């Protein structure tokens, strides 16, 4: 998983189903009849107010988010299984249980359209895992994969425990960013994307092999292109004109921003197959750019590279 150049949460709130329209009975508090079990070690309940802090905490340790609802028997069953499994990892993972009905904005941030939905958050970035309630062994396999992804990105801290669980191990301070990377970071914090672009471009002129600068430049480009976009209008334009390359590129950008990686890559590869000349090269270039955003080690990127080669040749 490629880290956001700003190192902060970029959860897309657009185009998701508003679960607040679903009329549901009040949710019993955890630990009471009809509610979830009381939180245990490394298991917390989070609401909309506590959500930003939860996302921020994912820079130090992996967070598993369960979006659940009291009316869903599968939700309560999965909450029990996840709580038990999380305890086996001894603080290497944290489970955050979020009532989707009571916190529709958070559900929308993850673009959740059903419960239960499980998403990992690593370094502020959402990674959809699964919906429904799979078998316990399958869940453990997924959690193991999350840990592998976290370790590959240097996210190896311990989650704070509850009920007497040990506190997180202090992590050593990260080394300072190179000056141009820091300048780009500061520019993104100030919502100045042109300045961030300029800083990353200068970093690449000084070191063309600066992979972090390449990824940062691609991510800032995505943020710039999608700024102010109306998802409904963009998607309608693409649906109305399947042959409009610009419209397909715009939807792919929104999909990547919202975590719908396979949809974005599939759309552009399908468009390449029926496009020729300069337009085909534009699509190929955008795909390569989006590969940088997602990260070259991501298996979805590796699969899309193979599909792209097949479509081109």
mmCIF file of C-alpha atoms in Angstrom:
data_model
loop_
_atom_site.group_PDB
_atom_site.id
_atom_site.type_symbol
_atom_site.label_atom_id
_atom_site.label_comp_id
_atom_site.label_asym_id
_atom_site.label_seq_id
_atom_site.Cartn_x
_atom_site.Cartn_y
_atom_site.Cartn_z
ATOM 1 C CA UNK A 1 0.000 0.000 0.000
ATOM 2 C CA UNK A 2 1.359 3.401 -0.955
ATOM 3 C CA UNK A 3 1.169 6.020 1.714
ATOM 4 C CA UNK A 4 -0.646 9.257 1.029
ATOM 5 C CA UNK A 5 2.019 11.918 0.377
ATOM 6 C CA UNK A 6 0.637 13.929 3.263
ATOM 7 C CA UNK A 7 0.600 10.966 5.595
ATOM 8 C CA UNK A 8 -2.965 11.818 6.581
ATOM 9 C CA UNK A 9 -6.379 10.221 6.036
ATOM 10 C CA UNK A 10 -7.849 10.685 2.577
ATOM 11 C CA UNK A 11 -11.091 8.764 2.919
ATOM 12 C CA UNK A 12 -13.453 9.635 0.089
ATOM 13 C CA UNK A 13 -16.931 10.654 1.275
ATOM 14 C CA UNK A 14 -18.408 10.926 -2.224
ATOM 15 C CA UNK A 15 -20.866 8.682 -3.984
ATOM 16 C CA UNK A 16 -21.616 6.432 -1.028
ATOM 17 C CA UNK A 17 -24.984 5.243 0.171
ATOM 18 C CA UNK A 18 -26.334 7.283 3.086
ATOM 19 C CA UNK A 19 -27.235 4.688 5.688
ATOM 20 C CA UNK A 20 -28.951 7.329 7.817
ATOM 21 C CA UNK A 21 -32.072 6.855 5.706
ATOM 22 C CA UNK A 22 -32.536 3.347 7.089
ATOM 23 C CA UNK A 23 -34.951 3.394 9.999
ATOM 24 C CA UNK A 24 -33.611 1.068 12.648
ATOM 25 C CA UNK A 25 -34.307 0.567 16.340
ATOM 26 C CA UNK A 26 -31.907 2.025 18.890
ATOM 27 C CA UNK A 27 -28.766 -0.026 19.395
ATOM 28 C CA UNK A 28 -28.310 -1.551 22.873
ATOM 29 C CA UNK A 29 -25.033 -0.475 24.483
ATOM 30 C CA UNK A 30 -22.135 -2.976 24.376
ATOM 31 C CA UNK A 31 -22.246 -5.401 27.267
ATOM 32 C CA UNK A 32 -26.060 -5.237 27.588
ATOM 33 C CA UNK A 33 -28.652 -7.712 26.264
ATOM 34 C CA UNK A 34 -29.007 -7.365 22.505
ATOM 35 C CA UNK A 35 -25.736 -5.439 22.156
ATOM 36 C CA UNK A 36 -22.218 -6.533 21.315
ATOM 37 C CA UNK A 37 -19.977 -8.040 23.939
ATOM 38 C CA UNK A 38 -18.168 -5.476 26.064
ATOM 39 C CA UNK A 39 -14.869 -4.343 24.516
ATOM 40 C CA UNK A 40 -11.914 -6.524 25.416
ATOM 41 C CA UNK A 41 -8.172 -6.158 24.925
ATOM 42 C CA UNK A 42 -7.386 -4.289 21.722
ATOM 43 C CA UNK A 43 -11.094 -3.903 20.905
ATOM 44 C CA UNK A 44 -12.713 -0.451 21.010
ATOM 45 C CA UNK A 45 -16.039 1.104 20.046
ATOM 46 C CA UNK A 46 -15.719 4.249 17.932
ATOM 47 C CA UNK A 47 -18.227 6.907 16.864
ATOM 48 C CA UNK A 48 -18.059 9.783 14.386
ATOM 49 C CA UNK A 49 -16.351 12.077 16.871
ATOM 50 C CA UNK A 50 -13.591 9.597 17.601
ATOM 51 C CA UNK A 51 -13.115 8.551 13.980
ATOM 52 C CA UNK A 52 -10.349 11.078 13.030
ATOM 53 C CA UNK A 53 -8.226 10.003 16.000
ATOM 54 C CA UNK A 54 -8.727 6.368 15.029
ATOM 55 C CA UNK A 55 -7.507 7.019 11.483
ATOM 56 C CA UNK A 56 -4.516 8.937 12.820
ATOM 57 C CA UNK A 57 -3.629 6.026 15.107
ATOM 58 C CA UNK A 58 -3.293 3.776 12.055
ATOM 59 C CA UNK A 59 0.078 5.390 11.312
ATOM 60 C CA UNK A 60 1.454 3.494 14.305
ATOM 61 C CA UNK A 61 -0.443 0.207 14.237
ATOM 62 C CA UNK A 62 -2.871 -1.555 11.871
ATOM 63 C CA UNK A 63 -6.551 -0.921 12.549
ATOM 64 C CA UNK A 64 -9.352 -3.301 11.549
ATOM 65 C CA UNK A 65 -12.701 -1.511 11.268
ATOM 66 C CA UNK A 66 -15.946 -3.458 11.609
ATOM 67 C CA UNK A 67 -19.060 -1.621 10.390
ATOM 68 C CA UNK A 68 -21.961 -3.393 12.047
ATOM 69 C CA UNK A 69 -25.639 -2.978 12.955
ATOM 70 C CA UNK A 70 -27.670 -4.435 15.797
ATOM 71 C CA UNK A 71 -30.373 -5.756 13.461
ATOM 72 C CA UNK A 72 -27.792 -7.841 11.564
ATOM 73 C CA UNK A 73 -27.166 -11.230 13.154
ATOM 74 C CA UNK A 74 -24.155 -11.693 10.872
ATOM 75 C CA UNK A 75 -22.713 -8.456 12.310
ATOM 76 C CA UNK A 76 -22.896 -9.615 15.900
ATOM 77 C CA UNK A 77 -21.490 -13.028 15.027
ATOM 78 C CA UNK A 78 -18.597 -11.471 13.134
ATOM 79 C CA UNK A 79 -17.913 -9.044 15.976
ATOM 80 C CA UNK A 80 -17.472 -11.988 18.326
ATOM 81 C CA UNK A 81 -15.154 -13.846 15.933
ATOM 82 C CA UNK A 82 -13.075 -10.770 15.193
ATOM 83 C CA UNK A 83 -12.756 -9.856 18.863
ATOM 84 C CA UNK A 84 -11.475 -13.331 19.653
ATOM 85 C CA UNK A 85 -9.044 -13.371 16.747
ATOM 86 C CA UNK A 86 -7.713 -9.881 17.467
ATOM 87 C CA UNK A 87 -6.828 -11.024 20.978
ATOM 88 C CA UNK A 88 -4.602 -13.748 19.515
ATOM 89 C CA UNK A 89 -2.369 -11.130 17.881
ATOM 90 C CA UNK A 90 -1.389 -9.604 21.223
ATOM 91 C CA UNK A 91 -1.762 -5.966 20.230
ATOM 92 C CA UNK A 92 -0.318 -6.177 16.722
ATOM 93 C CA UNK A 93 -3.836 -5.347 15.459
ATOM 94 C CA UNK A 94 -6.641 -3.225 16.880
ATOM 95 C CA UNK A 95 -10.343 -3.798 16.225
ATOM 96 C CA UNK A 96 -12.600 -0.741 16.014
ATOM 97 C CA UNK A 97 -16.340 -1.510 16.057
ATOM 98 C CA UNK A 98 -18.493 1.196 14.470
ATOM 99 C CA UNK A 99 -22.301 1.153 14.495
ATOM 100 C CA UNK A 100 -23.131 2.021 10.867
ATOM 101 C CA UNK A 101 -26.675 3.169 11.655
ATOM 102 C CA UNK A 102 -25.586 5.483 14.461
ATOM 103 C CA UNK A 103 -22.593 6.819 12.493
ATOM 104 C CA UNK A 104 -23.697 7.104 8.840
ATOM 105 C CA UNK A 105 -20.939 9.577 7.949
ATOM 106 C CA UNK A 106 -18.290 7.036 8.858
ATOM 107 C CA UNK A 107 -20.090 4.338 6.883
ATOM 108 C CA UNK A 108 -20.186 6.722 3.920
ATOM 109 C CA UNK A 109 -16.468 7.439 4.288
ATOM 110 C CA UNK A 110 -15.821 3.742 3.687
ATOM 111 C CA UNK A 111 -18.496 3.612 0.950
ATOM 112 C CA UNK A 112 -20.213 0.821 2.862
ATOM 113 C CA UNK A 113 -23.485 -0.297 1.316
ATOM 114 C CA UNK A 114 -24.157 -3.271 3.588
ATOM 115 C CA UNK A 115 -23.263 -4.678 6.977
ATOM 116 C CA UNK A 116 -21.164 -6.250 8.181
ATOM 117 C CA UNK A 117 -18.300 -4.619 6.285
ATOM 118 C CA UNK A 118 -14.666 -4.977 7.337
ATOM 119 C CA UNK A 119 -11.962 -2.536 6.258
ATOM 120 C CA UNK A 120 -8.316 -2.202 7.293
ATOM 121 C CA UNK A 121 -6.773 1.232 7.803
ATOM 122 C CA UNK A 122 -3.000 1.508 7.343
ATOM 123 C CA UNK A 123 -1.238 4.868 7.611
ATOM 124 C CA UNK A 124 -4.551 6.652 7.118
ATOM 125 C CA UNK A 125 -5.429 4.678 3.996
ATOM 126 C CA UNK A 126 -8.502 2.395 3.785
ATOM 127 C CA UNK A 127 -8.058 -1.140 2.459
ATOM 128 C CA UNK A 128 -11.386 -2.946 1.876
ATOM 129 C CA UNK A 129 -11.224 -6.519 3.173
ATOM 130 C CA UNK A 130 -14.610 -8.253 2.971
ATOM 131 C CA UNK A 131 -18.357 -8.038 3.508
ATOM 132 C CA UNK A 132 -20.504 -10.604 5.250
ATOM 133 C CA UNK A 133 -19.264 -13.141 7.779
ATOM 134 C CA UNK A 134 -16.745 -15.623 6.327
ATOM 135 C CA UNK A 135 -15.377 -18.623 8.188
ATOM 136 C CA UNK A 136 -12.989 -17.969 11.059
ATOM 137 C CA UNK A 137 -10.040 -19.529 9.192
ATOM 138 C CA UNK A 138 -10.664 -17.251 6.216
ATOM 139 C CA UNK A 139 -10.803 -14.213 8.481
ATOM 140 C CA UNK A 140 -7.469 -15.151 10.045
ATOM 141 C CA UNK A 141 -5.880 -15.468 6.609
ATOM 142 C CA UNK A 142 -7.065 -11.941 5.780
ATOM 143 C CA UNK A 143 -5.732 -10.552 9.072
ATOM 144 C CA UNK A 144 -2.362 -12.205 8.411
ATOM 145 C CA UNK A 145 -2.254 -10.466 5.030
ATOM 146 C CA UNK A 146 -3.023 -7.120 6.670
ATOM 147 C CA UNK A 147 -0.096 -7.622 9.040
ATOM 148 C CA UNK A 148 2.194 -8.430 6.128
ATOM 149 C CA UNK A 149 1.123 -5.246 4.332
ATOM 150 C CA UNK A 150 1.601 -3.225 7.517
ATOM 151 C CA UNK A 151 5.094 -4.595 8.096
ATOM 152 C CA UNK A 152 6.032 -3.893 4.484
ATOM 153 C CA UNK A 153 5.134 -0.254 5.105
ATOM 154 C CA UNK A 154 6.875 0.029 8.468
ATOM 155 C CA UNK A 155 3.655 0.046 10.520
ATOM 156 C CA UNK A 156 4.740 -2.217 13.351
ATOM 157 C CA UNK A 157 3.645 -0.516 16.584
ATOM 158 C CA UNK A 158 1.448 -2.117 19.238
ATOM 159 C CA UNK A 159 -2.156 -1.047 19.711
ATOM 160 C CA UNK A 160 -3.207 0.331 23.102
ATOM 161 C CA UNK A 161 -5.089 -2.296 25.071
ATOM 162 C CA UNK A 162 -8.099 -2.113 27.347
ATOM 163 C CA UNK A 163 -8.975 -3.960 30.542
ATOM 164 C CA UNK A 164 -5.361 -4.033 31.705
ATOM 165 C CA UNK A 165 -3.827 -4.906 28.341
ATOM 166 C CA UNK A 166 -0.305 -3.589 27.875
ATOM 167 C CA UNK A 167 0.218 -0.085 26.557
ATOM 168 C CA UNK A 168 1.727 0.392 23.106
ATOM 169 C CA UNK A 169 5.465 0.107 22.760
ATOM 170 C CA UNK A 170 7.028 3.487 22.058
ATOM 171 C CA UNK A 171 8.173 3.711 18.476
ATOM 172 C CA UNK A 172 11.451 5.419 17.562
ATOM 173 C CA UNK A 173 11.065 8.778 15.915
ATOM 174 C CA UNK A 174 11.038 8.674 12.146
ATOM 175 C CA UNK A 175 13.973 10.356 10.433
ATOM 176 C CA UNK A 176 13.188 13.768 8.950
ATOM 177 C CA UNK A 177 12.011 13.921 5.361
ATOM 178 C CA UNK A 178 14.398 15.211 2.701
ATOM 179 C CA UNK A 179 13.918 18.994 2.288
ATOM 180 C CA UNK A 180 11.969 18.809 -0.986
ATOM 181 C CA UNK A 181 9.715 16.057 0.335
ATOM 182 C CA UNK A 182 9.084 18.112 3.447
ATOM 183 C CA UNK A 183 8.267 21.111 1.263
ATOM 184 C CA UNK A 184 5.764 18.992 -0.671
ATOM 185 C CA UNK A 185 4.248 17.701 2.564
ATOM 186 C CA UNK A 186 3.877 21.234 3.929
ATOM 187 C CA UNK A 187 2.319 22.412 0.659
ATOM 188 C CA UNK A 188 -0.264 19.619 0.744
ATOM 189 C CA UNK A 189 -1.049 20.506 4.358
ATOM 190 C CA UNK A 190 -1.651 24.068 3.164
ATOM 191 C CA UNK A 191 -3.858 22.785 0.300
ATOM 192 C CA UNK A 192 -1.338 24.169 -2.203
ATOM 193 C CA UNK A 193 -1.117 21.381 -4.755
ATOM 194 C CA UNK A 194 0.862 23.381 -7.374
ATOM 195 C CA UNK A 195 3.618 24.004 -4.817
ATOM 196 C CA UNK A 196 3.629 20.320 -3.855
ATOM 197 C CA UNK A 197 3.888 19.359 -7.524
ATOM 198 C CA UNK A 198 6.796 21.738 -8.029
ATOM 199 C CA UNK A 199 8.646 20.315 -5.013
ATOM 200 C CA UNK A 200 8.262 16.724 -6.177
ATOM 201 C CA UNK A 201 9.271 17.638 -9.732
ATOM 202 C CA UNK A 202 12.429 19.313 -8.424
ATOM 203 C CA UNK A 203 13.188 16.227 -6.329
ATOM 204 C CA UNK A 204 12.937 14.086 -9.474
ATOM 205 C CA UNK A 205 15.182 16.421 -11.432
ATOM 206 C CA UNK A 206 17.800 16.032 -8.726
ATOM 207 C CA UNK A 207 17.282 12.273 -8.456
ATOM 208 C CA UNK A 208 15.297 10.617 -11.267
ATOM 209 C CA UNK A 209 15.253 7.367 -9.230
ATOM 210 C CA UNK A 210 13.440 8.934 -6.284
ATOM 211 C CA UNK A 211 10.508 6.506 -6.138
ATOM 212 C CA UNK A 212 8.862 8.312 -3.230
ATOM 213 C CA UNK A 213 8.848 11.532 -5.219
ATOM 214 C CA UNK A 214 7.329 9.699 -8.200
ATOM 215 C CA UNK A 215 4.566 8.302 -6.014
ATOM 216 C CA UNK A 216 4.012 11.660 -4.326
ATOM 217 C CA UNK A 217 3.791 13.456 -7.664
ATOM 218 C CA UNK A 218 1.252 10.931 -8.930
ATOM 219 C CA UNK A 219 -0.840 11.275 -5.780
ATOM 220 C CA UNK A 220 -0.842 15.067 -5.916
ATOM 221 C CA UNK A 221 -1.847 14.834 -9.573
ATOM 222 C CA UNK A 222 -4.814 12.654 -8.629
ATOM 223 C CA UNK A 223 -5.884 15.078 -5.884
ATOM 224 C CA UNK A 224 -5.577 17.993 -8.290
ATOM 225 C CA UNK A 225 -7.635 16.331 -11.028
ATOM 226 C CA UNK A 226 -10.447 15.302 -8.679
ATOM 227 C CA UNK A 227 -10.645 18.550 -6.702
ATOM 228 C CA UNK A 228 -14.159 19.953 -6.958
ATOM 229 C CA UNK A 229 -15.431 17.079 -9.109
ATOM 230 C CA UNK A 230 -19.106 16.156 -8.775
ATOM 231 C CA UNK A 231 -19.124 12.333 -8.727
ATOM 232 C CA UNK A 232 -22.695 12.001 -9.971
ATOM 233 C CA UNK A 233 -22.054 14.260 -12.970
ATOM 234 C CA UNK A 234 -18.736 12.600 -13.770
ATOM 235 C CA UNK A 235 -20.231 9.119 -13.695
ATOM 236 C CA UNK A 236 -23.258 10.143 -15.745
ATOM 237 C CA UNK A 237 -21.016 11.682 -18.406
ATOM 238 C CA UNK A 238 -19.018 8.462 -18.664
ATOM 239 C CA UNK A 239 -22.149 6.312 -18.846
ATOM 240 C CA UNK A 240 -23.681 8.530 -21.527
ATOM 241 C CA UNK A 241 -20.529 8.548 -23.671
ATOM 242 C CA UNK A 242 -18.571 5.270 -23.349
ATOM 243 C CA UNK A 243 -16.242 6.408 -26.123
ATOM 244 C CA UNK A 244 -15.352 9.694 -24.445
ATOM 245 C CA UNK A 245 -11.791 9.155 -23.234
ATOM 246 C CA UNK A 246 -11.797 12.184 -20.930
ATOM 247 C CA UNK A 247 -14.995 10.983 -19.256
ATOM 248 C CA UNK A 248 -13.554 7.501 -18.649
ATOM 249 C CA UNK A 249 -10.327 8.952 -17.257
ATOM 250 C CA UNK A 250 -12.300 11.147 -14.863
ATOM 251 C CA UNK A 251 -14.300 8.212 -13.482
ATOM 252 C CA UNK A 252 -11.142 6.126 -13.076
ATOM 253 C CA UNK A 253 -9.598 8.929 -11.015
ATOM 254 C CA UNK A 254 -12.628 9.008 -8.720
ATOM 255 C CA UNK A 255 -12.559 5.233 -8.360
ATOM 256 C CA UNK A 256 -8.909 5.212 -7.290
ATOM 257 C CA UNK A 257 -9.548 8.061 -4.857
ATOM 258 C CA UNK A 258 -12.422 6.063 -3.369
ATOM 259 C CA UNK A 259 -10.478 2.801 -3.143
ATOM 260 C CA UNK A 260 -12.251 1.075 -6.060
ATOM 261 C CA UNK A 261 -8.929 0.130 -7.622
ATOM 262 C CA UNK A 262 -10.001 -2.852 -9.714
ATOM 263 C CA UNK A 263 -12.914 -0.867 -11.180
ATOM 264 C CA UNK A 264 -10.597 1.972 -12.192
ATOM 265 C CA UNK A 265 -7.997 -0.263 -13.799
ATOM 266 C CA UNK A 266 -10.587 -2.435 -15.547
ATOM 267 C CA UNK A 267 -12.369 0.600 -16.989
ATOM 268 C CA UNK A 268 -9.202 2.058 -18.513
ATOM 269 C CA UNK A 269 -7.916 -1.259 -19.849
ATOM 270 C CA UNK A 270 -11.282 -1.919 -21.504
ATOM 271 C CA UNK A 271 -11.150 1.572 -23.024
ATOM 272 C CA UNK A 272 -7.636 0.963 -24.358
ATOM 273 C CA UNK A 273 -8.875 -2.100 -26.210
ATOM 274 C CA UNK A 274 -11.247 0.018 -28.333
ATOM 275 C CA UNK A 275 -9.062 3.134 -28.631
ATOM 276 C CA UNK A 276 -6.246 3.984 -31.023
ATOM 277 C CA UNK A 277 -3.633 6.665 -31.685
ATOM 278 C CA UNK A 278 -2.933 9.510 -29.256
ATOM 279 C CA UNK A 279 -5.981 8.723 -27.109
ATOM 280 C CA UNK A 280 -4.686 5.218 -26.459
ATOM 281 C CA UNK A 281 -1.356 6.646 -25.314
ATOM 282 C CA UNK A 282 -3.138 9.109 -23.011
ATOM 283 C CA UNK A 283 -4.975 6.244 -21.329
ATOM 284 C CA UNK A 284 -1.794 4.193 -20.995
ATOM 285 C CA UNK A 285 0.016 7.145 -19.439
ATOM 286 C CA UNK A 286 -2.806 7.717 -16.950
ATOM 287 C CA UNK A 287 -2.830 4.044 -16.001
ATOM 288 C CA UNK A 288 0.894 4.110 -15.306
ATOM 289 C CA UNK A 289 0.337 7.225 -13.200
ATOM 290 C CA UNK A 290 -2.407 5.501 -11.209
ATOM 291 C CA UNK A 291 -0.140 2.487 -10.728
ATOM 292 C CA UNK A 292 2.234 4.849 -8.910
ATOM 293 C CA UNK A 293 -0.620 6.083 -6.729
ATOM 294 C CA UNK A 294 -1.613 2.582 -5.639
ATOM 295 C CA UNK A 295 1.936 1.218 -5.394
ATOM 296 C CA UNK A 296 3.908 -1.095 -7.660
ATOM 297 C CA UNK A 297 3.919 -3.926 -5.088
ATOM 298 C CA UNK A 298 0.133 -4.004 -4.836
ATOM 299 C CA UNK A 299 -1.151 -7.256 -6.430
ATOM 300 C CA UNK A 300 -3.921 -5.311 -8.173
ATOM 301 C CA UNK A 301 -1.275 -3.233 -9.927
ATOM 302 C CA UNK A 302 0.683 -6.298 -10.933
ATOM 303 C CA UNK A 303 -2.449 -7.908 -12.403
ATOM 304 C CA UNK A 304 -3.387 -4.694 -14.204
ATOM 305 C CA UNK A 305 0.099 -4.415 -15.715
ATOM 306 C CA UNK A 306 -0.318 -7.840 -17.254
ATOM 307 C CA UNK A 307 -3.785 -6.964 -18.549
ATOM 308 C CA UNK A 308 -2.459 -3.702 -19.977
ATOM 309 C CA UNK A 309 0.324 -5.501 -21.838
ATOM 310 C CA UNK A 310 -2.227 -7.912 -23.286
ATOM 311 C CA UNK A 311 -4.509 -5.060 -24.364
ATOM 312 C CA UNK A 312 -1.659 -3.178 -26.048
ATOM 313 C CA UNK A 313 0.002 -6.071 -27.815
#
